[in-house]
mmCIF file of C-alpha atoms and ligand atoms in Angstrom:
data_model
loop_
_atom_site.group_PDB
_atom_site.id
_atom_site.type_symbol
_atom_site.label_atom_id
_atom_site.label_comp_id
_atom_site.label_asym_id
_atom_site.label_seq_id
_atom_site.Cartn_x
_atom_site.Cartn_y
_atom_site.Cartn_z
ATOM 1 C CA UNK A 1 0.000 0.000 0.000
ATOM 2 C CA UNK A 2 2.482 2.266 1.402
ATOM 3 C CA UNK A 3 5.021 1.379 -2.218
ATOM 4 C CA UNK A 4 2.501 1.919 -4.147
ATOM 5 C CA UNK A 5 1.267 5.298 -2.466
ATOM 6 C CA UNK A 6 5.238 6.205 -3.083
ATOM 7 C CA UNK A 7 5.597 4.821 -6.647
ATOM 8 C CA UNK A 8 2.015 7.150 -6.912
ATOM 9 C CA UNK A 9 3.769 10.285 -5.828
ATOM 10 C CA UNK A 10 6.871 9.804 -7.645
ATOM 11 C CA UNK A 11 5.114 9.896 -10.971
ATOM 12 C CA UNK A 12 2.792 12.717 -9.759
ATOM 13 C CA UNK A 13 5.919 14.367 -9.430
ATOM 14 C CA UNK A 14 7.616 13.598 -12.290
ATOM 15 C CA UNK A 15 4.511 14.311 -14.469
ATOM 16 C CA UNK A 16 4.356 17.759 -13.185
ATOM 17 C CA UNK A 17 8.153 19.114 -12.181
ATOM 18 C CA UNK A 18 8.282 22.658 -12.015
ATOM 19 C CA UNK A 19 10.731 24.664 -14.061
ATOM 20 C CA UNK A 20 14.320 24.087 -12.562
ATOM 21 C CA UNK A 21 16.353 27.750 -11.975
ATOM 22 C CA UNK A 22 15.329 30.662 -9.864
ATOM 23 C CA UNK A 23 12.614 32.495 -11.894
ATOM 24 C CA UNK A 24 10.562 35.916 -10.478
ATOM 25 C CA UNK A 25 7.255 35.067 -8.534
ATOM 26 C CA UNK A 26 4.687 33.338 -10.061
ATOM 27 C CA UNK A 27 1.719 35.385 -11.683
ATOM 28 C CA UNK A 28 2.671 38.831 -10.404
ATOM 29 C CA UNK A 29 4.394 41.321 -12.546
ATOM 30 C CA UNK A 30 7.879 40.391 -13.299
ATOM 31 C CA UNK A 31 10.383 42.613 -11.689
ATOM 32 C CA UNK A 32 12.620 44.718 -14.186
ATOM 33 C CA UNK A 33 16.109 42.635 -15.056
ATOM 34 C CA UNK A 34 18.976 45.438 -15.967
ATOM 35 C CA UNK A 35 20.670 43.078 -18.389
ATOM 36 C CA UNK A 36 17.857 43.065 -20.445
ATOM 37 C CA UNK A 37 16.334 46.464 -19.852
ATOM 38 C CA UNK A 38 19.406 47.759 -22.213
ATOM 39 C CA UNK A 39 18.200 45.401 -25.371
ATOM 40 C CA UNK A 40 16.024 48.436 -26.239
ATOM 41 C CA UNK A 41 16.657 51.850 -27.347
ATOM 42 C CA UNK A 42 13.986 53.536 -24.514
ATOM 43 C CA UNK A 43 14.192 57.212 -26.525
ATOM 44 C CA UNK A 44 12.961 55.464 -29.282
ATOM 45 C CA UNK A 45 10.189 54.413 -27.155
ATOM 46 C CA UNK A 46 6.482 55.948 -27.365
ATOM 47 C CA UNK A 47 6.450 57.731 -24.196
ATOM 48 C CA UNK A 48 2.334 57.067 -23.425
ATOM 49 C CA UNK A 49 1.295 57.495 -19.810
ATOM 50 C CA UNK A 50 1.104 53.823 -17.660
ATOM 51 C CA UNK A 51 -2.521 52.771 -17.586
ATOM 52 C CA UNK A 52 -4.088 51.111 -14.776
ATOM 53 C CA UNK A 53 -5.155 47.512 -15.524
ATOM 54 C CA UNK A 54 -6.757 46.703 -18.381
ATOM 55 C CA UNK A 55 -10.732 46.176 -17.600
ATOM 56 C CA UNK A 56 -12.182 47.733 -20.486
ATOM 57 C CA UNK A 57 -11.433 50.438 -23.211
ATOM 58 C CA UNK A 58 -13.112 53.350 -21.287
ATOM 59 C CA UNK A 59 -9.290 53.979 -20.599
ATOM 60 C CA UNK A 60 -7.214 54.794 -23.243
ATOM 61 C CA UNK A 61 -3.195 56.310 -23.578
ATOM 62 C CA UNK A 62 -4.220 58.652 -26.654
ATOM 63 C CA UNK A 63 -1.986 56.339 -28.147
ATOM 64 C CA UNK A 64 -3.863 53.913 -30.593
ATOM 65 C CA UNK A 65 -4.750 51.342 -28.165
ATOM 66 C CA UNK A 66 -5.722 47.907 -29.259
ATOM 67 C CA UNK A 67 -8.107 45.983 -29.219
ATOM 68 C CA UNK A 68 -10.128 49.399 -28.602
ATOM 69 C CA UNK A 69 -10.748 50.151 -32.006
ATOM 70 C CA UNK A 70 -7.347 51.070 -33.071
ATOM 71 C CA UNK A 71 -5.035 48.827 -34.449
ATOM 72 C CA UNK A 72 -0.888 49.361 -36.687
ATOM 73 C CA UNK A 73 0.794 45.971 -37.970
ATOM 74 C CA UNK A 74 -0.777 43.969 -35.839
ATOM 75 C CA UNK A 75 -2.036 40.028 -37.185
ATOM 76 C CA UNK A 76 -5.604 39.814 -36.900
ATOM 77 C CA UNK A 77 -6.485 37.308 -39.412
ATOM 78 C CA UNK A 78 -4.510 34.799 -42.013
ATOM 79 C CA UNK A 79 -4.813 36.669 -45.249
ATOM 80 C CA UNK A 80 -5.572 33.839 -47.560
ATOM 81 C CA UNK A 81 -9.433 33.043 -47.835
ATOM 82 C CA UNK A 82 -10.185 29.588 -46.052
ATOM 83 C CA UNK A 83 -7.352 29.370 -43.905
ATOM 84 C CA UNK A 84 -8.253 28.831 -40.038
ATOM 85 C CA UNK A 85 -5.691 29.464 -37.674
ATOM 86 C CA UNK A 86 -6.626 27.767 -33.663
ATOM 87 C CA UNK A 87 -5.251 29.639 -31.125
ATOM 88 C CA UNK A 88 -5.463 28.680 -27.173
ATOM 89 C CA UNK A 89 -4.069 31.430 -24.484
ATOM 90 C CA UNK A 90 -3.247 31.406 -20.879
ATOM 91 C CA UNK A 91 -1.955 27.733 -20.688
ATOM 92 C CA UNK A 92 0.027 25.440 -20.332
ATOM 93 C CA UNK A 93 -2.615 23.634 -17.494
ATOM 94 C CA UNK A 94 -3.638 20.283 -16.347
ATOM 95 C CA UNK A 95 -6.022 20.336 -19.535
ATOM 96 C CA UNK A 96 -3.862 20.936 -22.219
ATOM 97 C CA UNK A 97 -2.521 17.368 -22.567
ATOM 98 C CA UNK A 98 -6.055 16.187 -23.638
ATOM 99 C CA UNK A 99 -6.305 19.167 -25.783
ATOM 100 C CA UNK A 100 -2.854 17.675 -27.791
ATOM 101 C CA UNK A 101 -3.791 14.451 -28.094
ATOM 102 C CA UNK A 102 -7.194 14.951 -30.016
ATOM 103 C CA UNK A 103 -5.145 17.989 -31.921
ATOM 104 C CA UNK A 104 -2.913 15.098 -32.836
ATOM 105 C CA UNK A 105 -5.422 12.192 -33.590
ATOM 106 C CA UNK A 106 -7.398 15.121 -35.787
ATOM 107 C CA UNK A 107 -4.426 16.086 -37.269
ATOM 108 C CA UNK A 108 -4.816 19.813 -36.762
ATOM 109 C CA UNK A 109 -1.670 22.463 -35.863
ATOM 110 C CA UNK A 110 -2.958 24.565 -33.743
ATOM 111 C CA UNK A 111 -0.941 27.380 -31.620
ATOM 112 C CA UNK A 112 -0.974 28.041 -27.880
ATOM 113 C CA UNK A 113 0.499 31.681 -26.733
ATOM 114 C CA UNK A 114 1.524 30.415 -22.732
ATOM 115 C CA UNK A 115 2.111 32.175 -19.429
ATOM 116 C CA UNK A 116 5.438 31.447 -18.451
ATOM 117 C CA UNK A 117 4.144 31.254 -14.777
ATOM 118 C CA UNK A 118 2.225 28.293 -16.511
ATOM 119 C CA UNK A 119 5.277 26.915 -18.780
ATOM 120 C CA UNK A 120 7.244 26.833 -14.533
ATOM 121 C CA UNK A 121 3.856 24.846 -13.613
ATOM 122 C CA UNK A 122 3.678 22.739 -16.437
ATOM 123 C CA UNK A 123 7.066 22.445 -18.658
ATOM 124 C CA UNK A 124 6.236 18.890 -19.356
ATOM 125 C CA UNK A 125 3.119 20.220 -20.933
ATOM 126 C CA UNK A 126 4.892 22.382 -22.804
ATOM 127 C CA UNK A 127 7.177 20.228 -24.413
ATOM 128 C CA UNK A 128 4.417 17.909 -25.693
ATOM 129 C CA UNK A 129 2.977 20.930 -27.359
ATOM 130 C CA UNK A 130 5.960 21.295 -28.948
ATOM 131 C CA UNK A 131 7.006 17.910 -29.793
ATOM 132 C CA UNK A 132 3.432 17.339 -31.378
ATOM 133 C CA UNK A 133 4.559 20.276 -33.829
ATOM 134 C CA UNK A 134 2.220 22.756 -32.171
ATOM 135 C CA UNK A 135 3.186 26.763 -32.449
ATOM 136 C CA UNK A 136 4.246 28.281 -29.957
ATOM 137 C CA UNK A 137 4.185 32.183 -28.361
ATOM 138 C CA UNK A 138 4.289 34.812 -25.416
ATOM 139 C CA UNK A 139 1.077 35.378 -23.575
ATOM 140 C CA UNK A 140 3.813 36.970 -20.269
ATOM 141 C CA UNK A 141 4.943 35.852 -17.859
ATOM 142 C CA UNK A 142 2.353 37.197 -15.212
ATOM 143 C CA UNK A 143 -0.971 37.854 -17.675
ATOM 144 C CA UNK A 144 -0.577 41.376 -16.692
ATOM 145 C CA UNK A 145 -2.081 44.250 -19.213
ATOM 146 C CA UNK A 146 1.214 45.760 -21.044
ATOM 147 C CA UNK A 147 -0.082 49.135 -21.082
ATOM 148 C CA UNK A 148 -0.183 49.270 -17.440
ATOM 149 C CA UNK A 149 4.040 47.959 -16.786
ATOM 150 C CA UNK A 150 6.600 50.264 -17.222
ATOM 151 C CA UNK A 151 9.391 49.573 -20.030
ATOM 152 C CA UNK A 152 11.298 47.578 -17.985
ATOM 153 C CA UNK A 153 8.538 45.278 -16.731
ATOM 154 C CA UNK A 154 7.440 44.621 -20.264
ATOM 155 C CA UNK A 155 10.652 43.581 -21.397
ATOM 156 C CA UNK A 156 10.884 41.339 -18.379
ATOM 157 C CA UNK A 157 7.576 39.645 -18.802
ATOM 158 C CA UNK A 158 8.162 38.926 -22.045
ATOM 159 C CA UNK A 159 12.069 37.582 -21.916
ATOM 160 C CA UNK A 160 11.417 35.347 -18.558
ATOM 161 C CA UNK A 161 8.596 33.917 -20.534
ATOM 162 C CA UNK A 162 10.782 33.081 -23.584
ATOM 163 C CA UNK A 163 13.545 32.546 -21.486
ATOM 164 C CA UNK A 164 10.945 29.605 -19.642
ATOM 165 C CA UNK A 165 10.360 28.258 -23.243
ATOM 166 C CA UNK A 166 13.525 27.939 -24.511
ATOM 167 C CA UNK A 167 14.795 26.215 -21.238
ATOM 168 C CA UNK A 168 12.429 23.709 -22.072
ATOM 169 C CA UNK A 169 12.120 23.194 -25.954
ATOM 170 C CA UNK A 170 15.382 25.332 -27.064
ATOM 171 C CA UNK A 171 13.219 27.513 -29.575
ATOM 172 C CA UNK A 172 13.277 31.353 -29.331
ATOM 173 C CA UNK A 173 9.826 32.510 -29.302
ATOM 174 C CA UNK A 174 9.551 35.972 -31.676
ATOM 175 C CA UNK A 175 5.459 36.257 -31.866
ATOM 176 C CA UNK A 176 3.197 37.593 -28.746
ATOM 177 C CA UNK A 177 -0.273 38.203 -28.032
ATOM 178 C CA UNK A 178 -0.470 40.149 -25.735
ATOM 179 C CA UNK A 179 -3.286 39.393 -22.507
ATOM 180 C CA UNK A 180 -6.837 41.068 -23.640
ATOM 181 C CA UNK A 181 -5.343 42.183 -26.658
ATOM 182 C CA UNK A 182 -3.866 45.601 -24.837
ATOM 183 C CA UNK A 183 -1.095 47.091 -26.267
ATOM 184 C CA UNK A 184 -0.526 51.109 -27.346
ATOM 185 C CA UNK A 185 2.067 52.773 -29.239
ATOM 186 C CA UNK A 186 4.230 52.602 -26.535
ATOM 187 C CA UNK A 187 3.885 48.164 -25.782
ATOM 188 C CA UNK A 188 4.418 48.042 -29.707
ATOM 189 C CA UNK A 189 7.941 50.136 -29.709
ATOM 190 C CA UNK A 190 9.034 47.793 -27.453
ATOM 191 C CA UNK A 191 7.992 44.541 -28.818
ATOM 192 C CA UNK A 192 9.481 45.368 -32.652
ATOM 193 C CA UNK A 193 12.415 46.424 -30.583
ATOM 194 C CA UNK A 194 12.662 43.032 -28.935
ATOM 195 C CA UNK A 195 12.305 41.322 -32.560
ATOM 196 C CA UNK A 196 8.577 40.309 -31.706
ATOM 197 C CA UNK A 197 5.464 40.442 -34.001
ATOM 198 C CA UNK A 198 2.037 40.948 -32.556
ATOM 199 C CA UNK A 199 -0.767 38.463 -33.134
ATOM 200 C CA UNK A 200 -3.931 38.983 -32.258
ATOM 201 C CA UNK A 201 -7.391 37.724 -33.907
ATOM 202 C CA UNK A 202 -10.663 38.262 -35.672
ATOM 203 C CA UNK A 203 -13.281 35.511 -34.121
ATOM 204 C CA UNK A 204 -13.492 35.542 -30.160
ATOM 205 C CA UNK A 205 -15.374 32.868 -28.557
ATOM 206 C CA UNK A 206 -15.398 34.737 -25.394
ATOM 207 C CA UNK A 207 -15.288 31.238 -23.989
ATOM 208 C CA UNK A 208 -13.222 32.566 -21.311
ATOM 209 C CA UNK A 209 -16.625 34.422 -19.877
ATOM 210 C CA UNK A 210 -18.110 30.929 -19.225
ATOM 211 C CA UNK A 211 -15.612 30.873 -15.885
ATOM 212 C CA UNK A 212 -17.337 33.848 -13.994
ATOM 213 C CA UNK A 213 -20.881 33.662 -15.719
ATOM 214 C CA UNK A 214 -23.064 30.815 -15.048
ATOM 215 C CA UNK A 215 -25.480 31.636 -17.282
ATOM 216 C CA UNK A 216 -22.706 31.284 -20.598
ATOM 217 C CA UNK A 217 -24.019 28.301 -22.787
ATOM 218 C CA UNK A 218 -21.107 26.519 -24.042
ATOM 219 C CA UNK A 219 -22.854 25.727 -27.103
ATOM 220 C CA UNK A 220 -22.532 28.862 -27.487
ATOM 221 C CA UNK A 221 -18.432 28.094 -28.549
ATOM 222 C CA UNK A 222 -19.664 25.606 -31.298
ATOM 223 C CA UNK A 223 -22.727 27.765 -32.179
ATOM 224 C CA UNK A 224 -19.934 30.334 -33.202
ATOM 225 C CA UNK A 225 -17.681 28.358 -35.182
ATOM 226 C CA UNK A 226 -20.755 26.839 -37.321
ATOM 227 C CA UNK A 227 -21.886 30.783 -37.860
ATOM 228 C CA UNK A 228 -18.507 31.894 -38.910
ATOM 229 C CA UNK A 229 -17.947 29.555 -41.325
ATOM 230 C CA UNK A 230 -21.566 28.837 -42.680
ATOM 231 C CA UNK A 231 -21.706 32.591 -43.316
ATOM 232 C CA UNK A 232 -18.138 33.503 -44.104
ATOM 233 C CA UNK A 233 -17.696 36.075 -46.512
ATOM 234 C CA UNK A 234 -14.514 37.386 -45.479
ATOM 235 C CA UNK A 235 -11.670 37.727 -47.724
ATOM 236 C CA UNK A 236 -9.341 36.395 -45.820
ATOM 237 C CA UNK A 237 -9.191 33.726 -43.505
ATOM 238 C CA UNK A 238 -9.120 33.953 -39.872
ATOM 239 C CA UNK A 239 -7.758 33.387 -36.539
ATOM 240 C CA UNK A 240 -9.890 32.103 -33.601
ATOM 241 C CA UNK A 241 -9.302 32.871 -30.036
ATOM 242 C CA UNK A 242 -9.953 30.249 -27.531
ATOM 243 C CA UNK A 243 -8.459 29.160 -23.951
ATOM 244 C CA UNK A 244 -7.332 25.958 -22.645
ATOM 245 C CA UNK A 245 -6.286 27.201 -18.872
ATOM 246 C CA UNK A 246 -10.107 25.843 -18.074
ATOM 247 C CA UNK A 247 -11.341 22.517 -18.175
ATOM 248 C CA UNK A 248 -14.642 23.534 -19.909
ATOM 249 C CA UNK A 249 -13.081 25.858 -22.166
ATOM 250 C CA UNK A 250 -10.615 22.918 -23.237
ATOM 251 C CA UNK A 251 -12.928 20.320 -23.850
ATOM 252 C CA UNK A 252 -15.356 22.553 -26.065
ATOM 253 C CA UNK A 253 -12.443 23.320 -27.950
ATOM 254 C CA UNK A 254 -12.680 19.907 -29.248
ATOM 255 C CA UNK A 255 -16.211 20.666 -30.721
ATOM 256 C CA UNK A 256 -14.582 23.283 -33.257
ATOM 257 C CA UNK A 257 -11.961 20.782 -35.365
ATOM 258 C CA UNK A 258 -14.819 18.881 -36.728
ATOM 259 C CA UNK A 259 -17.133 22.487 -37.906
ATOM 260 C CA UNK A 260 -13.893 23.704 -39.610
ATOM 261 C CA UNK A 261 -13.294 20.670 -41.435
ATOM 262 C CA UNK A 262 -16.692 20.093 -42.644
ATOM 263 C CA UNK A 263 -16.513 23.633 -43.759
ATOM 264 C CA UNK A 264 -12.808 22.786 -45.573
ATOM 265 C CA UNK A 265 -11.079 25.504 -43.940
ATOM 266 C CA UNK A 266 -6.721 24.434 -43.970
ATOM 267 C CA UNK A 267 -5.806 24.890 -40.008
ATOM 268 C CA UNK A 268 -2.215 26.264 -40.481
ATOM 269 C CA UNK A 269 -0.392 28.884 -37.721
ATOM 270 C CA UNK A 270 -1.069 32.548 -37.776
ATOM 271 C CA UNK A 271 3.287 32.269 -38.570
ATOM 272 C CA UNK A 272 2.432 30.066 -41.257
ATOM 273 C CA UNK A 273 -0.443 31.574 -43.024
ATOM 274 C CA UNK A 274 1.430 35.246 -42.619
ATOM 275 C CA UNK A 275 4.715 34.141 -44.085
ATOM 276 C CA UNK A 276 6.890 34.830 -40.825
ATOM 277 C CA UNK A 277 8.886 33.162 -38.093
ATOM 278 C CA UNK A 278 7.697 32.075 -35.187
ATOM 279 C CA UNK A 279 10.933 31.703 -33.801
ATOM 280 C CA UNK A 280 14.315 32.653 -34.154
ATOM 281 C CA UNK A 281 16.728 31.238 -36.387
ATOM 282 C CA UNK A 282 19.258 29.654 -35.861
ATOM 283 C CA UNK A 283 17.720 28.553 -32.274
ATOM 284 C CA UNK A 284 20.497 29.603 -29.712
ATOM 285 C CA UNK A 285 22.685 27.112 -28.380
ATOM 286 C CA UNK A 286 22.912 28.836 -24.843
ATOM 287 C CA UNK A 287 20.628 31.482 -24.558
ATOM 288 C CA UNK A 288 22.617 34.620 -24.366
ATOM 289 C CA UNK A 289 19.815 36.702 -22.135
ATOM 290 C CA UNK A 290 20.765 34.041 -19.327
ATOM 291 C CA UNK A 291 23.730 35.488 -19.060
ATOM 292 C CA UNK A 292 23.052 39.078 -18.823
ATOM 293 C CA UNK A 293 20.740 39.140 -16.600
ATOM 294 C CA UNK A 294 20.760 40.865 -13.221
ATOM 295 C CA UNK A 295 21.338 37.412 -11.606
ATOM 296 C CA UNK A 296 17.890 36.265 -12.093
ATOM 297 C CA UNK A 297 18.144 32.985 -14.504
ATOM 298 C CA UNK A 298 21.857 32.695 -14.217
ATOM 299 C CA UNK A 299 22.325 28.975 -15.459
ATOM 300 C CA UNK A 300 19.593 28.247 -17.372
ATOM 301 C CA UNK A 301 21.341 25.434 -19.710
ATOM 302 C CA UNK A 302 18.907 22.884 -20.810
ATOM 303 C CA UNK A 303 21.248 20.133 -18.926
ATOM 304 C CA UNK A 304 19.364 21.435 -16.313
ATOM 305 C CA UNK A 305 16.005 20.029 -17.644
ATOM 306 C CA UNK A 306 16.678 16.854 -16.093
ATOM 307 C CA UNK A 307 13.424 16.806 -14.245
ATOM 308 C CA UNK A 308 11.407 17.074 -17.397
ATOM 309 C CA UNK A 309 9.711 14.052 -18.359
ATOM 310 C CA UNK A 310 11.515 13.191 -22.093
HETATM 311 C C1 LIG B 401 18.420 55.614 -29.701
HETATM 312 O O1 LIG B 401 17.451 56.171 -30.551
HETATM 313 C C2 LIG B 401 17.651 57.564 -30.783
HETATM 314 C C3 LIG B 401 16.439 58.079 -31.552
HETATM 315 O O2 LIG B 401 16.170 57.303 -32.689
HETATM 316 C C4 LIG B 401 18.952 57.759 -31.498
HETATM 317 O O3 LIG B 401 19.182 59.134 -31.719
HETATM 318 C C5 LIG B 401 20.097 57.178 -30.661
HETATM 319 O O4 LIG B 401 21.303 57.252 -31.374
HETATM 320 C C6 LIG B 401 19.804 55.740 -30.299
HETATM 321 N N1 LIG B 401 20.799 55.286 -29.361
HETATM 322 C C7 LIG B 401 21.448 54.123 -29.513
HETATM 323 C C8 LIG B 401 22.396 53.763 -28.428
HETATM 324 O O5 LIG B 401 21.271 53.388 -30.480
HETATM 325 C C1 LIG B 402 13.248 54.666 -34.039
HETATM 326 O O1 LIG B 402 11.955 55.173 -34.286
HETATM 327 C C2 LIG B 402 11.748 55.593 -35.594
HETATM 328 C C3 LIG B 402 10.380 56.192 -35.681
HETATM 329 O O2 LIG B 402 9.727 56.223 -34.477
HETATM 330 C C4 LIG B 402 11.900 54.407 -36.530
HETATM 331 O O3 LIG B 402 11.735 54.827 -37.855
HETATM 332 C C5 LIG B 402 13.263 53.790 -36.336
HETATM 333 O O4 LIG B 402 13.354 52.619 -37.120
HETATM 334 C C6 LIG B 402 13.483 53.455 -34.909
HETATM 335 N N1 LIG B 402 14.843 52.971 -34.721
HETATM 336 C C7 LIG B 402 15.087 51.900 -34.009
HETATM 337 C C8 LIG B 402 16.524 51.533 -33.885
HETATM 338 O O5 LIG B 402 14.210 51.222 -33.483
HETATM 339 C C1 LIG B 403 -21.826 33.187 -30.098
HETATM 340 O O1 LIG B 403 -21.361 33.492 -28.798
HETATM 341 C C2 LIG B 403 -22.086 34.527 -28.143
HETATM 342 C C3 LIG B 403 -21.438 34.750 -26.795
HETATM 343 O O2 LIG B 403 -20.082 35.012 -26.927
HETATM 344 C C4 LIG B 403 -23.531 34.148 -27.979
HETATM 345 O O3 LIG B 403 -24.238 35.210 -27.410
HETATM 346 C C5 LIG B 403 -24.111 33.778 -29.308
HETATM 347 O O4 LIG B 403 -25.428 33.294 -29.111
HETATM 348 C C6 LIG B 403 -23.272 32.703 -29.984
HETATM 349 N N1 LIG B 403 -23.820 32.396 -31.308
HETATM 350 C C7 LIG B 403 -24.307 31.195 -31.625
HETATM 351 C C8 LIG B 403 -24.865 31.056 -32.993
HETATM 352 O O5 LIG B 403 -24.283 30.249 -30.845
HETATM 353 C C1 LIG B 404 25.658 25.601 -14.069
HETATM 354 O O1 LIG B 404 25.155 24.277 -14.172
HETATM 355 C C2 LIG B 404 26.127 23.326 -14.470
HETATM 356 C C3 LIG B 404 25.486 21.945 -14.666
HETATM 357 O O2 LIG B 404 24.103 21.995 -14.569
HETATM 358 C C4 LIG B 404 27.159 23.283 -13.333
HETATM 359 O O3 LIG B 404 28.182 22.362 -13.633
HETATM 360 C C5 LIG B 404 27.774 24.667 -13.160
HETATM 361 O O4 LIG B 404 28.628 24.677 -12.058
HETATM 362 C C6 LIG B 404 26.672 25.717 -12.967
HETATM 363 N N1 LIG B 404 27.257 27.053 -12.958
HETATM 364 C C7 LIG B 404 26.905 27.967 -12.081
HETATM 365 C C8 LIG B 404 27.545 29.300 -12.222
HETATM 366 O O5 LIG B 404 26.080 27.763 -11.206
HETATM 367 ZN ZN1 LIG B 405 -5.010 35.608 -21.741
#
């Protein structure tokens, strides 16, 4: 009884080992790092006022805030007609593993933009998402609104979370969406700076609202899907937005592979169906931001992934 309890807890353990190094606290806004405050050029930064957090677009910086209405070069949708991009934010979780393996069996690419508080909660996760061939990108590193971090805590958020992903798969993330979509003149100077495109989308589920509303019909997620692409007469093609940090949010997810094929849309990556990178090339060897830093991930080789589950 008592082995087996043991043998139990091992593998519990195993299957979800945190993210070996010293990383900033988990889901709070990720203190500024000096060695990586420098990779920008901060006078050729918009300089918009800090916002409070994002709640709605009542508040705006003057300064072309999205997803309020105003948007620059940001993706919103795949340009070619019948081309479906699946995106899932705000994992990895204990639900995304499920998610993968009916991706897989379907045969679908989909891309998930994580929280690297997630990727240190779930890095085993995270390397099945990107061993199935999934895309990967920056959702931050705390799911704070950009427009309400200084410089410094932007460029933090973003490089501990790519510094998380490449200490687990060895890619260099280079696309972000960033959480609610809010971003100004100012967020966007410092993401091109950082070598970063911006990828946002066209068709919301709002499945997300179905975790504080009771009264959100989860049909509702399917009943989308089948409108969209019953009734598409877009130009272009598009790029859904859907979560998999909830169980119910996950498993609808599901519901949407079979609408979109029926309809014969191609499921490619918002990097694929735009013609860029999602990563950067050649992936480095030893990341050189570990080594910069104000002492914050100071060894992060991927020898030290020896906890992750291969
Ligand atoms: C930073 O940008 C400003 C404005 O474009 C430019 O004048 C300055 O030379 C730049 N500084 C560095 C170190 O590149
Ligand atoms: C600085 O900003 C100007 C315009 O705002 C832009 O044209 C230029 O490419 C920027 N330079 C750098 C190094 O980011
Ligand atoms: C689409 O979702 C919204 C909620 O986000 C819902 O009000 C609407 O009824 C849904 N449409 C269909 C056809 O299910
Ligand atoms: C970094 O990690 C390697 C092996 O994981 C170890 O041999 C080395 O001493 C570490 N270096 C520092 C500065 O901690
Ligand atoms: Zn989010």
């Amino acid at each position: 009884m008592m082995k087996s309890f043991i043998a139990l807890f091992i593998l519990f353990n195993i299957v979800n080992a945190e993210l070996p190094g010293t990383w900033p606290p988990l889901d709070k806004p990720a203190p500024a790092v000096a060695g990586w405050s420098s990779l920008i050029n901060a006078t050729n930064v918009t300089n918009a006022l800090i916002l409070p957090p994002f709640t709605s677009c009542a508040q705006t910086s003057g300064y072309c805030r999205a997803p309020c209405g105003c948007y620059r070069d940001e993706i919103l949708n795949c340009p070619t007609k019948k081309d479906w991009s699946l995106t899932f934010d705000d994992g990895p979780s204990d639900y995304t593993s499920r998610l993968v393996d009916f991706l897989n069996a379907q045969n679908v690419k989909a891309t998930f933009y994580v929280v690297g508080s997630q990727v240190y909660r779930y890095p085993d996760v995270l390397k099945k998402i990107y061993d199935s061939g999934h895309e990967i990108g920056v959702h931050t590193w705390s799911h704070s609104s950009l427009t309400s971090l200084s410089n410094e805590q932007i460029i933090a958020e973003i490089k501990h979370t790519e510094l998380a992903v490449w200490q687990v798969t060895g890619i260099a993330t280079r696309t972000i969406r960033p959480p609610y979509g809010d971003c100004d003149d100012r967020v966007r100077d410092i993401i091109r700076q950082l070598g970063y495109k911006l990828v946002l989308w066209d068709s919301d589920t709002q499945d997300y609202l179905s975790n504080s509303n009771p009264k959100f019909d989860l049909n509702w997620i399917a009943g989308n899907f089948t409108q969209w692409t019953s009734k598409d007469k877009g130009k272009t093609g598009h790029i859904s937005l859907e979560h998999d940090l909830f169980p119910q949010t996950t498993l609808a997810a599901e519901r949407a592979v079979p609408i979109l094929k029926k309809a014969r849309y191609n499921m490619v990556t918002p990097a694929t169906c735009n013609r860029i990178s999602a990563y950067a090339f050649p992936a480095p060897s030893t990341h050189s931001l570990s080594t910069t830093s104000g002492g914050v991930p100071s060894n992060s080789t991927s020898k030290n992934n020896k906890h992750i589950k291969k």
